PDB file of C-alpha atoms in Angstrom:
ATOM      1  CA  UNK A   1      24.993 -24.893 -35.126  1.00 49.00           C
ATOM      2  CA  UNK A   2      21.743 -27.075 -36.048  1.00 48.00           C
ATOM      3  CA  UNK A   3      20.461 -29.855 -35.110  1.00 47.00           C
ATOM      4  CA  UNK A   4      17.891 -31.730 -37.318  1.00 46.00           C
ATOM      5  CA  UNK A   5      16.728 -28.314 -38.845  1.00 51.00           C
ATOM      6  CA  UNK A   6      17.005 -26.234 -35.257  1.00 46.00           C
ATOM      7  CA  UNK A   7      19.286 -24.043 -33.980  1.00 53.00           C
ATOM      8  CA  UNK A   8      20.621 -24.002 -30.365  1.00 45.00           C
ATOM      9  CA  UNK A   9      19.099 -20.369 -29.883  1.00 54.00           C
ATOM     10  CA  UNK A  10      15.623 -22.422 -30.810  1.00 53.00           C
ATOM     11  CA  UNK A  11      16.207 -25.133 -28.643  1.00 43.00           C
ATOM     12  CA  UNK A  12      16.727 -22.950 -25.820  1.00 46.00           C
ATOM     13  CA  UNK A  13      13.763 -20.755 -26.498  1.00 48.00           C
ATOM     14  CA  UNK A  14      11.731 -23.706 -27.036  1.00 52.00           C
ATOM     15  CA  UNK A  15      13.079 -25.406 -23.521  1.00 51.00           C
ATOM     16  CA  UNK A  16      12.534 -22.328 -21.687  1.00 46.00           C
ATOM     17  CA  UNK A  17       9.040 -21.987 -23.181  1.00 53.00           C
ATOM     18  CA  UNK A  18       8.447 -25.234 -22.067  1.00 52.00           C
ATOM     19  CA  UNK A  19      10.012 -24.458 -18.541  1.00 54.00           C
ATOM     20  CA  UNK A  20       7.427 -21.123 -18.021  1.00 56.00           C
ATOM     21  CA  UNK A  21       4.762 -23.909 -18.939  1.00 58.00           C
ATOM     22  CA  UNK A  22       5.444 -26.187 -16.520  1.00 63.00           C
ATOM     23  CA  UNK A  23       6.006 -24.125 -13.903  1.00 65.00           C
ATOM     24  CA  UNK A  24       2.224 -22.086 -14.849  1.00 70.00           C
ATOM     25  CA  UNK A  25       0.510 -25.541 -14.248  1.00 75.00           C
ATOM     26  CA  UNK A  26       2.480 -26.430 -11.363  1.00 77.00           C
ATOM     27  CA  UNK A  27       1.262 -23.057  -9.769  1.00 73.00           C
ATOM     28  CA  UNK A  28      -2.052 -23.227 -10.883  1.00 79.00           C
ATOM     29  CA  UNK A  29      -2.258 -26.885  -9.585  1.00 83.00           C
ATOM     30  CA  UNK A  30      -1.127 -26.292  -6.201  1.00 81.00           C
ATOM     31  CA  UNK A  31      -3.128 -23.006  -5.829  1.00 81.00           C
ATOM     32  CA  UNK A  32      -6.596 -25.121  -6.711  1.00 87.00           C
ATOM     33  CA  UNK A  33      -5.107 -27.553  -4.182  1.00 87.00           C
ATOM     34  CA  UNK A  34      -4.674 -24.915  -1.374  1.00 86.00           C
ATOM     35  CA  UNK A  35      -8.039 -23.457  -2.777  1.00 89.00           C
ATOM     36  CA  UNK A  36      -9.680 -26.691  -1.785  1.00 91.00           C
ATOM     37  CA  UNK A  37      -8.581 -27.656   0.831  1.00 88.00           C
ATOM     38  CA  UNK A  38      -9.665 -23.791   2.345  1.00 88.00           C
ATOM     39  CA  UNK A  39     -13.269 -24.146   1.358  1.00 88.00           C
ATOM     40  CA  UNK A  40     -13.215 -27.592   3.261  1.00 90.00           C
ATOM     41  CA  UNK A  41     -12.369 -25.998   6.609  1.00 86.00           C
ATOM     42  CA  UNK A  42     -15.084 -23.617   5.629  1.00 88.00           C
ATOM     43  CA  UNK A  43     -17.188 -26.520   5.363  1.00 88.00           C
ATOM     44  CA  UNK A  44     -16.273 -27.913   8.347  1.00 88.00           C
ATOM     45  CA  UNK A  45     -17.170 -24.920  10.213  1.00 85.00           C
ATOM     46  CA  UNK A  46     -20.378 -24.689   8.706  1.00 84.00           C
ATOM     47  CA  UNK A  47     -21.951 -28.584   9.532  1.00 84.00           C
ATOM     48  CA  UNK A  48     -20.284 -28.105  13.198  1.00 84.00           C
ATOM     49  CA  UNK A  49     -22.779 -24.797  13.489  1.00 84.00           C
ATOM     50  CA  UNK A  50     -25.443 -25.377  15.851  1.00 84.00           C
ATOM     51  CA  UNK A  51     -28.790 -26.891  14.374  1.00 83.00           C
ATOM     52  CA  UNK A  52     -30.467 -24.643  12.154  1.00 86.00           C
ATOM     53  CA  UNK A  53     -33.542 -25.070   9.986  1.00 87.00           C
ATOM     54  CA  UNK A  54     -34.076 -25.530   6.504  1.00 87.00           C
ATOM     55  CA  UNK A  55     -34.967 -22.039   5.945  1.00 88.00           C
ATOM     56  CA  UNK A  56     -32.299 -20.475   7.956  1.00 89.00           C
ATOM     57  CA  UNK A  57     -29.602 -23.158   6.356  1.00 87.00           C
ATOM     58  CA  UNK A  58     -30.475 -21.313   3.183  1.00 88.00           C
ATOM     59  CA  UNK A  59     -29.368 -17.502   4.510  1.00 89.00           C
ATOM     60  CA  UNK A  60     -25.773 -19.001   5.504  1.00 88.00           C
ATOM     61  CA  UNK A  61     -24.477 -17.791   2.551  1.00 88.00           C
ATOM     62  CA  UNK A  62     -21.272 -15.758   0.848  1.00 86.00           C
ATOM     63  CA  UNK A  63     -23.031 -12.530   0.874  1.00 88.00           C
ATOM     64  CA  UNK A  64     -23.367 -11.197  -2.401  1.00 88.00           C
ATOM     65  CA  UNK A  65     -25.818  -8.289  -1.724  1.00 89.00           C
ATOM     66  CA  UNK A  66     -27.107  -6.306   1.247  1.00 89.00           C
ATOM     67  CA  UNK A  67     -30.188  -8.137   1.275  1.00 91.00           C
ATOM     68  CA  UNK A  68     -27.994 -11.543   1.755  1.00 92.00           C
ATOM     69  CA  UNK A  69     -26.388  -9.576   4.589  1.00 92.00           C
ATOM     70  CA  UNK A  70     -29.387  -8.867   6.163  1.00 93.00           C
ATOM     71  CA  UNK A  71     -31.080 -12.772   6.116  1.00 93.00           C
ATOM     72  CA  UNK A  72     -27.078 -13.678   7.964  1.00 93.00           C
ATOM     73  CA  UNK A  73     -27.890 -10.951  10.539  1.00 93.00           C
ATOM     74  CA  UNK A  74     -31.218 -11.893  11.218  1.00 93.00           C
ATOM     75  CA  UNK A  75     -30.170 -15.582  11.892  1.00 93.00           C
ATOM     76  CA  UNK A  76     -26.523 -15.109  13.119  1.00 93.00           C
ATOM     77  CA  UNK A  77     -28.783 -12.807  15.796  1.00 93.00           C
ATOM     78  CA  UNK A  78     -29.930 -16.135  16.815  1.00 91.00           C
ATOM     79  CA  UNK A  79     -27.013 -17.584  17.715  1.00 89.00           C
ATOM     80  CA  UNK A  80     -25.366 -14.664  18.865  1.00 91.00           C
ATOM     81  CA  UNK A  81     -25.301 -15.213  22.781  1.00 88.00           C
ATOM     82  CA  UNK A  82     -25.621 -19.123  23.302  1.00 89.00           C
ATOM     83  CA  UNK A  83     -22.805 -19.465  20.744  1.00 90.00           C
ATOM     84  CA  UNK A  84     -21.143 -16.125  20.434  1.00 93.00           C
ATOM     85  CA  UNK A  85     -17.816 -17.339  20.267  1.00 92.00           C
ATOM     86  CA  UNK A  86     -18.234 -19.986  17.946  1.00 90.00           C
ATOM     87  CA  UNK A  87     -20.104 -17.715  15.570  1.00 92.00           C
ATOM     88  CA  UNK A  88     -16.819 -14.973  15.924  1.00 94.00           C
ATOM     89  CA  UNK A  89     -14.627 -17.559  14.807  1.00 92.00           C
ATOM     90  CA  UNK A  90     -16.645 -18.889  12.121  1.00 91.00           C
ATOM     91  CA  UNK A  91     -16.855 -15.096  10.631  1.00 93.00           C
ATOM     92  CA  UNK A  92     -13.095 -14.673  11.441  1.00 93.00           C
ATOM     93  CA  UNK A  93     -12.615 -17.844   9.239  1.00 92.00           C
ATOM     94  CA  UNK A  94     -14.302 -16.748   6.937  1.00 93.00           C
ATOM     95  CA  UNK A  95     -12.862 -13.733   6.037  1.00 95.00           C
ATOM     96  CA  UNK A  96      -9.862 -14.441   6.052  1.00 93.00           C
ATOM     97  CA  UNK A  97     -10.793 -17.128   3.510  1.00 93.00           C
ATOM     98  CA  UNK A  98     -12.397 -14.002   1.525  1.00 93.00           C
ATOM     99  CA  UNK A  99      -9.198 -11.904   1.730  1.00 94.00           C
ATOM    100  CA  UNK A 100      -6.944 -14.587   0.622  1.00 93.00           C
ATOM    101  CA  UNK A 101      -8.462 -15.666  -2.132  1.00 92.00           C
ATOM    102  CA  UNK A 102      -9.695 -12.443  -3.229  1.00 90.00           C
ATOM    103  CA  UNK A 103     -13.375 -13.685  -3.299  1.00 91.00           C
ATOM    104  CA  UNK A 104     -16.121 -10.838  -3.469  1.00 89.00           C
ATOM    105  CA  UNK A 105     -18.899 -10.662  -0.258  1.00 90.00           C
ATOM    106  CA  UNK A 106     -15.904  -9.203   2.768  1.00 92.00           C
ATOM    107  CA  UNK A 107     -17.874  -5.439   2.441  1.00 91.00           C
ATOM    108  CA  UNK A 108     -21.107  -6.904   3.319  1.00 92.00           C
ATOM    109  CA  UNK A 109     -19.672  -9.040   5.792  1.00 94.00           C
ATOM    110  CA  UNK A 110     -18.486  -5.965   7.519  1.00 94.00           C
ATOM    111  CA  UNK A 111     -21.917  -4.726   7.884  1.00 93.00           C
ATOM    112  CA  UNK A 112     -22.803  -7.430   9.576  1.00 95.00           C
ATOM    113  CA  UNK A 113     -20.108  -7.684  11.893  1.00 95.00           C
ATOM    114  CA  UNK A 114     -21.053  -4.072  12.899  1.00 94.00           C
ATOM    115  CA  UNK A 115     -24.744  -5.618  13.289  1.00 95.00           C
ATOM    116  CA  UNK A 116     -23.326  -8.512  15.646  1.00 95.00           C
ATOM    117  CA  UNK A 117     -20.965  -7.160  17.507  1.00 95.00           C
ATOM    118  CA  UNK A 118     -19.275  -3.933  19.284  1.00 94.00           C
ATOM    119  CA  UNK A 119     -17.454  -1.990  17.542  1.00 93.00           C
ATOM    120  CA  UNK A 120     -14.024  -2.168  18.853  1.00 95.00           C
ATOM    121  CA  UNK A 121     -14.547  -6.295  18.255  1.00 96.00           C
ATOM    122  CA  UNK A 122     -16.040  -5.518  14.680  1.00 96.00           C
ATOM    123  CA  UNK A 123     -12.802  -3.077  13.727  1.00 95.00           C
ATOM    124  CA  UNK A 124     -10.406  -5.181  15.686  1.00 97.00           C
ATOM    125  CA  UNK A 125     -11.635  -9.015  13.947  1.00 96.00           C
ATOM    126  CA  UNK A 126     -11.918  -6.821  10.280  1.00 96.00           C
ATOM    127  CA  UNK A 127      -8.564  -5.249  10.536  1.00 96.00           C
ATOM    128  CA  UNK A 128      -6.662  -8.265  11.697  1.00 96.00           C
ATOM    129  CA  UNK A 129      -8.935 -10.413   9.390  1.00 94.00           C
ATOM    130  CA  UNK A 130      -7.974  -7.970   6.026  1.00 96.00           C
ATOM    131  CA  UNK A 131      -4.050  -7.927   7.503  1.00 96.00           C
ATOM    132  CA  UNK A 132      -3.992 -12.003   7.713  1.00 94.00           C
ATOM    133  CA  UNK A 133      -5.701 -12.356   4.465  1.00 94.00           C
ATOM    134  CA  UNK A 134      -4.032  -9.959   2.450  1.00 95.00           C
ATOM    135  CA  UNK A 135      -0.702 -11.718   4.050  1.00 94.00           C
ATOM    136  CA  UNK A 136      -1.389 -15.136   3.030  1.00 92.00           C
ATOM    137  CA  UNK A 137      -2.535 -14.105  -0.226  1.00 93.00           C
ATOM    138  CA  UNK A 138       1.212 -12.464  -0.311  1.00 94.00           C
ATOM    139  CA  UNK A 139       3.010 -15.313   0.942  1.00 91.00           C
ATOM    140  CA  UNK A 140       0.727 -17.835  -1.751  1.00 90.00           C
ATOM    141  CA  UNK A 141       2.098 -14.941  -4.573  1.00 91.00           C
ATOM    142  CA  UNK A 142       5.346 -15.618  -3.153  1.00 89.00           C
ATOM    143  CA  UNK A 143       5.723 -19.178  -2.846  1.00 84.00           C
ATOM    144  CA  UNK A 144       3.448 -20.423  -6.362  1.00 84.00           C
ATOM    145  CA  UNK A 145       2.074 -17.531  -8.068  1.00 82.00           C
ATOM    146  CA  UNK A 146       4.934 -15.700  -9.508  1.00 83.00           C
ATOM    147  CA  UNK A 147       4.800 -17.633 -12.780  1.00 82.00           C
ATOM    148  CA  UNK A 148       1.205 -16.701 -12.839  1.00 83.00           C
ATOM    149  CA  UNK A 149       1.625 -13.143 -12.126  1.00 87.00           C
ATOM    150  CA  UNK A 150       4.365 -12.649 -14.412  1.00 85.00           C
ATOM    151  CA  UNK A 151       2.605 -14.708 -17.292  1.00 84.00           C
ATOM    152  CA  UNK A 152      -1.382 -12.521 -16.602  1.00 86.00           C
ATOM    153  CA  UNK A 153      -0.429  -9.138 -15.644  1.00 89.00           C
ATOM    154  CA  UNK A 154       3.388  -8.198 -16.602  1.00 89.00           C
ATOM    155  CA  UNK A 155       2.039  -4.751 -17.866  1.00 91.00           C
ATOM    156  CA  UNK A 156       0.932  -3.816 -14.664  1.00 91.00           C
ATOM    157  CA  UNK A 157       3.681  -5.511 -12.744  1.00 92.00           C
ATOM    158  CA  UNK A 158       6.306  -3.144 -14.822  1.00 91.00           C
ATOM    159  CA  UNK A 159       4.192  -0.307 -14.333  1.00 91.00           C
ATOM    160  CA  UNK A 160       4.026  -0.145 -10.516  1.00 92.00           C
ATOM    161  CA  UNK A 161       7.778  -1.690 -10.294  1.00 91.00           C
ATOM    162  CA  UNK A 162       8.314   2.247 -11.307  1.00 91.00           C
ATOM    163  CA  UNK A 163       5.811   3.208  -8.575  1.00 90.00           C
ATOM    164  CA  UNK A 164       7.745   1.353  -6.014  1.00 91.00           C
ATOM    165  CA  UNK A 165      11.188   2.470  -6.573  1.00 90.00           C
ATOM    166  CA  UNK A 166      10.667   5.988  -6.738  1.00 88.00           C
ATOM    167  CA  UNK A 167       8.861   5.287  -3.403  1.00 87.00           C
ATOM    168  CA  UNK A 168      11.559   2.864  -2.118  1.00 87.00           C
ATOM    169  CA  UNK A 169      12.055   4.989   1.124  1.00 86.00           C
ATOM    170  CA  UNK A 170       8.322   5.458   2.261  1.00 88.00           C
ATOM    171  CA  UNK A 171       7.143   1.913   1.094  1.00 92.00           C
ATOM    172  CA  UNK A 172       4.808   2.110   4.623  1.00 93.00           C
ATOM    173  CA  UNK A 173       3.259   5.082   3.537  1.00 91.00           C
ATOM    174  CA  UNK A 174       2.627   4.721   0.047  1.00 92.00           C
ATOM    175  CA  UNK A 175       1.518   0.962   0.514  1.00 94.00           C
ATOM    176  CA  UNK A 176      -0.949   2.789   3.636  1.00 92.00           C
ATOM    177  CA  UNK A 177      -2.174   5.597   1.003  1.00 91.00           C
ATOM    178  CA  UNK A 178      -3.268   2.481  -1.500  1.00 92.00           C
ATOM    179  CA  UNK A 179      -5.649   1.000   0.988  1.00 93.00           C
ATOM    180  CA  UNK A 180      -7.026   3.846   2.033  1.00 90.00           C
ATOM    181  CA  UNK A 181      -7.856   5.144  -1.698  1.00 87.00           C
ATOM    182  CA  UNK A 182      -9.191   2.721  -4.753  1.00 78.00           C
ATOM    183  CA  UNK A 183      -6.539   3.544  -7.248  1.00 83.00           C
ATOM    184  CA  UNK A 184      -5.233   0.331  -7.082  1.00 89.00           C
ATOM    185  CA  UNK A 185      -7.400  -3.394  -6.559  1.00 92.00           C
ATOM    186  CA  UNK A 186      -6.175  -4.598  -3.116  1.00 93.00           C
ATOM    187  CA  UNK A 187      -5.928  -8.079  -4.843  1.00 93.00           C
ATOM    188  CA  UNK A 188      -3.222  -6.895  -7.152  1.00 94.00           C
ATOM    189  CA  UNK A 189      -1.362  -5.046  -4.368  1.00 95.00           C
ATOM    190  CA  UNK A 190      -1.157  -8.474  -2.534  1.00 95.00           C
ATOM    191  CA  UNK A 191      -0.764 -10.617  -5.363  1.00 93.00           C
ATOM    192  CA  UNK A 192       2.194  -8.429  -6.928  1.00 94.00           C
ATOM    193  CA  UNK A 193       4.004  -7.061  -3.620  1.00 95.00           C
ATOM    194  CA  UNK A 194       5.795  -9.934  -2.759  1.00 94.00           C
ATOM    195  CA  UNK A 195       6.870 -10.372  -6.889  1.00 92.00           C
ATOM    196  CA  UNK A 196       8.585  -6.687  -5.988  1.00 92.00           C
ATOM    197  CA  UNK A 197      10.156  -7.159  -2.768  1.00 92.00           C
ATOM    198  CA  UNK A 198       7.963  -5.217  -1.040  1.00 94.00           C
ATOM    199  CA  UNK A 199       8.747  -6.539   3.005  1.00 95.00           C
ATOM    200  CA  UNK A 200       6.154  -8.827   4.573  1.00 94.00           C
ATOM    201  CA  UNK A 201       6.150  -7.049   7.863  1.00 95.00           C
ATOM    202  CA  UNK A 202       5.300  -3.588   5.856  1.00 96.00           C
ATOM    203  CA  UNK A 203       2.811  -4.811   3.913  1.00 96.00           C
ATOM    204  CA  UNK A 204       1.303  -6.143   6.792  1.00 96.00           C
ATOM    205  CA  UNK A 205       0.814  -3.324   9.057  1.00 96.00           C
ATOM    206  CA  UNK A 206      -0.200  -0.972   6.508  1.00 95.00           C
ATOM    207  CA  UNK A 207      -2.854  -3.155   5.806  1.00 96.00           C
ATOM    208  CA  UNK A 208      -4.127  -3.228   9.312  1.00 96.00           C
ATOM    209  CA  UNK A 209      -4.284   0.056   9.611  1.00 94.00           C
ATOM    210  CA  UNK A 210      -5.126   1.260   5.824  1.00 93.00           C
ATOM    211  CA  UNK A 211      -8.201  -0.578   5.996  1.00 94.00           C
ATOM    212  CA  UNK A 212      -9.742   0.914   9.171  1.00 93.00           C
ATOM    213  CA  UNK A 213     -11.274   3.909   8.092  1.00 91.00           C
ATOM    214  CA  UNK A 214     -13.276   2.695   5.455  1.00 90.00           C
ATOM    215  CA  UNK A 215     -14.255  -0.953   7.706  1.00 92.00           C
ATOM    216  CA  UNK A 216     -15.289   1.780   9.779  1.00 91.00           C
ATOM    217  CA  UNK A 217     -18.263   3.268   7.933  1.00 89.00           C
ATOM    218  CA  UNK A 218     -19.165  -0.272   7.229  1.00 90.00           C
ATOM    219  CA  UNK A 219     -19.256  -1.371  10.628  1.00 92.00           C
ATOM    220  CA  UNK A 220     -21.698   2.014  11.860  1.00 89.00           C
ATOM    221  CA  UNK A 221     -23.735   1.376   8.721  1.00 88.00           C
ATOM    222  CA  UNK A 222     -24.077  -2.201   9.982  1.00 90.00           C
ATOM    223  CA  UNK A 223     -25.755  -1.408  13.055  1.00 88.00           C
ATOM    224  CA  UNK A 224     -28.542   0.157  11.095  1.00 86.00           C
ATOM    225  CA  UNK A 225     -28.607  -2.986   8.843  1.00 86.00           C
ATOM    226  CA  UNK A 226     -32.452  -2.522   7.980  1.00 82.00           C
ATOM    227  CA  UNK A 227     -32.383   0.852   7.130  1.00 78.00           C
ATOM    228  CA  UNK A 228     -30.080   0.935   4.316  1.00 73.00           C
ATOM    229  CA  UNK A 229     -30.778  -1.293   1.268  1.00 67.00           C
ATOM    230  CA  UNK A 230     -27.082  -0.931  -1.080  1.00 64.00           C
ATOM    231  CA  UNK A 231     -23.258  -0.899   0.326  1.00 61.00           C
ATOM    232  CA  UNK A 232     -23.294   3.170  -1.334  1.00 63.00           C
ATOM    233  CA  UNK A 233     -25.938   3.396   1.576  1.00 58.00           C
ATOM    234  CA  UNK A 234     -22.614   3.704   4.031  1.00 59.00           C
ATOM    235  CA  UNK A 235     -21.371   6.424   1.778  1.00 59.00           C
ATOM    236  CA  UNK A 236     -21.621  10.192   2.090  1.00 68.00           C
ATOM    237  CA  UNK A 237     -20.286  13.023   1.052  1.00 69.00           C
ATOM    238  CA  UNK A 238     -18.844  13.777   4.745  1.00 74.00           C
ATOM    239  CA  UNK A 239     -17.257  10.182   4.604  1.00 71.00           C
ATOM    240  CA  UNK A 240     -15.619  10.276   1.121  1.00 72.00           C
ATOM    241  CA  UNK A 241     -13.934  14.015   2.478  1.00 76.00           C
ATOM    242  CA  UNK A 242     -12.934  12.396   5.560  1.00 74.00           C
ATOM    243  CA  UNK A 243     -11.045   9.438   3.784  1.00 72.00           C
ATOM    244  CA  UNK A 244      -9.616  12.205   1.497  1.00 77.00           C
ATOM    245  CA  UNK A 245      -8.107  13.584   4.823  1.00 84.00           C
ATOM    246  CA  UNK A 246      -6.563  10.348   5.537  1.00 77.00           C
ATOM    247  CA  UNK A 247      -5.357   9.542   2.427  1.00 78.00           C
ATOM    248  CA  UNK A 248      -3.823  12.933   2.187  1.00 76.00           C
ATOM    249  CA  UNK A 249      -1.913  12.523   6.307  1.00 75.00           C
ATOM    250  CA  UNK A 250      -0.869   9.208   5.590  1.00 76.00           C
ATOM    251  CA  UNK A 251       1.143  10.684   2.601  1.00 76.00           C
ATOM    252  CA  UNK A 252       2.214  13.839   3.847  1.00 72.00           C
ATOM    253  CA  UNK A 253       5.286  12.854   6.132  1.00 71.00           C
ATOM    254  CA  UNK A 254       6.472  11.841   2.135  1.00 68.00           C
ATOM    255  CA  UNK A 255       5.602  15.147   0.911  1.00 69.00           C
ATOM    256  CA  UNK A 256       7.709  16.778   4.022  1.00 65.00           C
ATOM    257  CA  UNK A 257      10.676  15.066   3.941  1.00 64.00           C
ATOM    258  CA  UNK A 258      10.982  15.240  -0.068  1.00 63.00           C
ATOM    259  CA  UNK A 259      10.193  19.350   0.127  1.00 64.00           C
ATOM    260  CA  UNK A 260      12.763  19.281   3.079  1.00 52.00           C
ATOM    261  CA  UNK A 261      15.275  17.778   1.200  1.00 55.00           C
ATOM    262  CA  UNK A 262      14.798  20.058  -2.042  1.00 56.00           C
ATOM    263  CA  UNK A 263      15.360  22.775   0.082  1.00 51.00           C
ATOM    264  CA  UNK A 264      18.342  21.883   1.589  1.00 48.00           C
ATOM    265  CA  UNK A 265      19.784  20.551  -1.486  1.00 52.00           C
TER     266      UNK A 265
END
């Protein structure tokens, strides 16, 4: 049938086209929105800060280098014990802002959490910080960004959709192996995990823990902040072996089971 020149099977494609449209500006709307309305809390924190000069002002800053990392140090030092808490939630805040959003500068914000405070609170307020993040960058995937993900990046979607079935059964440890190792960008493994049903509570707490060993060697390299000049400073070839290790535990109960089962079978 045809209508004015266009078939039904047209009209359909052309209303469905239309559909995947609306629904891409919908998503992007609402994600500037929630975008927004984030870096305004951020604000907030910042003119609530305790009186700083002009020049100091100036080193409160998304870190974009180590030497922007070491002008927060040097100031945050300042404020460290009259305000301490007030300057742990304002870091807190803003890394979580960092994670969610996948905006560079969380690396050399790790160094200088390992400057500013003890280690256990520099680990703990990373890990939770990357955990939280990474979740609400999940749930925003979830909610809004599906038409985005599926419109940008369906190759790569379809490619680890094969990656996560045939690992279905260890879904903690394989999503635990990705943080640990770069083979995939941790802003793709949050953006497309919720798209492929990986569980909330999984990603999670892989997350928390995946990201310690590496937040690790940031923290110790932030406590000597003024001796290293690059984020490869916290790098060595004892460090890279020992996240090799890891990668290579927090995959082998996988390995096990599967060589287990072959022999049995």
């Amino acid at each position: 049938l045809r209508y004015f020149g266009v078939s039904l099977s047209e009209m359909a494609a052309r209303t469905l086209e239309d559909e995947e449209i609306t629904s891409t500006r919908t998503s992007i709307i609402f994600l500037l929105f929630i975008f927004i309305l984030s870096l305004a809390s951020l604000m907030f924190l910042y003119f609530h800060f305790p009186a700083m000069t002009d020049e100091e002002k100036l080193a409160v800053k998304l870190p974009r280098n180590m030497d922007d990392a070491k002008e927060m140090a040097r100031v945050f030092s300042k404020y460290r014990e009259t305000n301490y808490y007030m300057l742990l939630f304002g870091i807190l805040c803003t890394f979580i802002f960092l994670q969610t959003f996948a905006v560079p500068g969380s690396i050399f914000l790790s160094v200088v959490c390992g400057f500013l405070f003890k280690v256990y609170v520099a680990m703990f307020t990373i890990c939770f910080c990357s955990a939280v993040g990474a979740s609400l960058c999940y749930c925003i995937s979830d909610l809004i960004g599906r038409p985005l993900v599926m419109r940008y990046l369906p190759a790569r979607i379809i490619s680890w959709k094969a990656q996560i079935q045939r690992n279905k059964e260890f879904l903690f440890n394989y999503i635990l192996f990705l943080r640990i190792t770069p083979f995939l960008p941790n802003w793709f493994i949050n953006l497309a995990s919720p798209i492929l049903n990986v569980p909330l509570s999984t990603f999670a707490t892989a997350t928390f823990i995946g990201v310690a060993p590496l937040s690790f060697l940031h923290v110790t390299a932030g406590q000597n902040i003024y001796n290293i000049t690059s984020k490869g400073d916290s790098f060595s070839w004892i460090n890279i072996f020992v996240l090799v290790i890891l990668a290579f535990l927090s995959i082998l109960p996988v390995i096990l089971k599967r060589s287990l089962s072959a022999k049995f079978d």
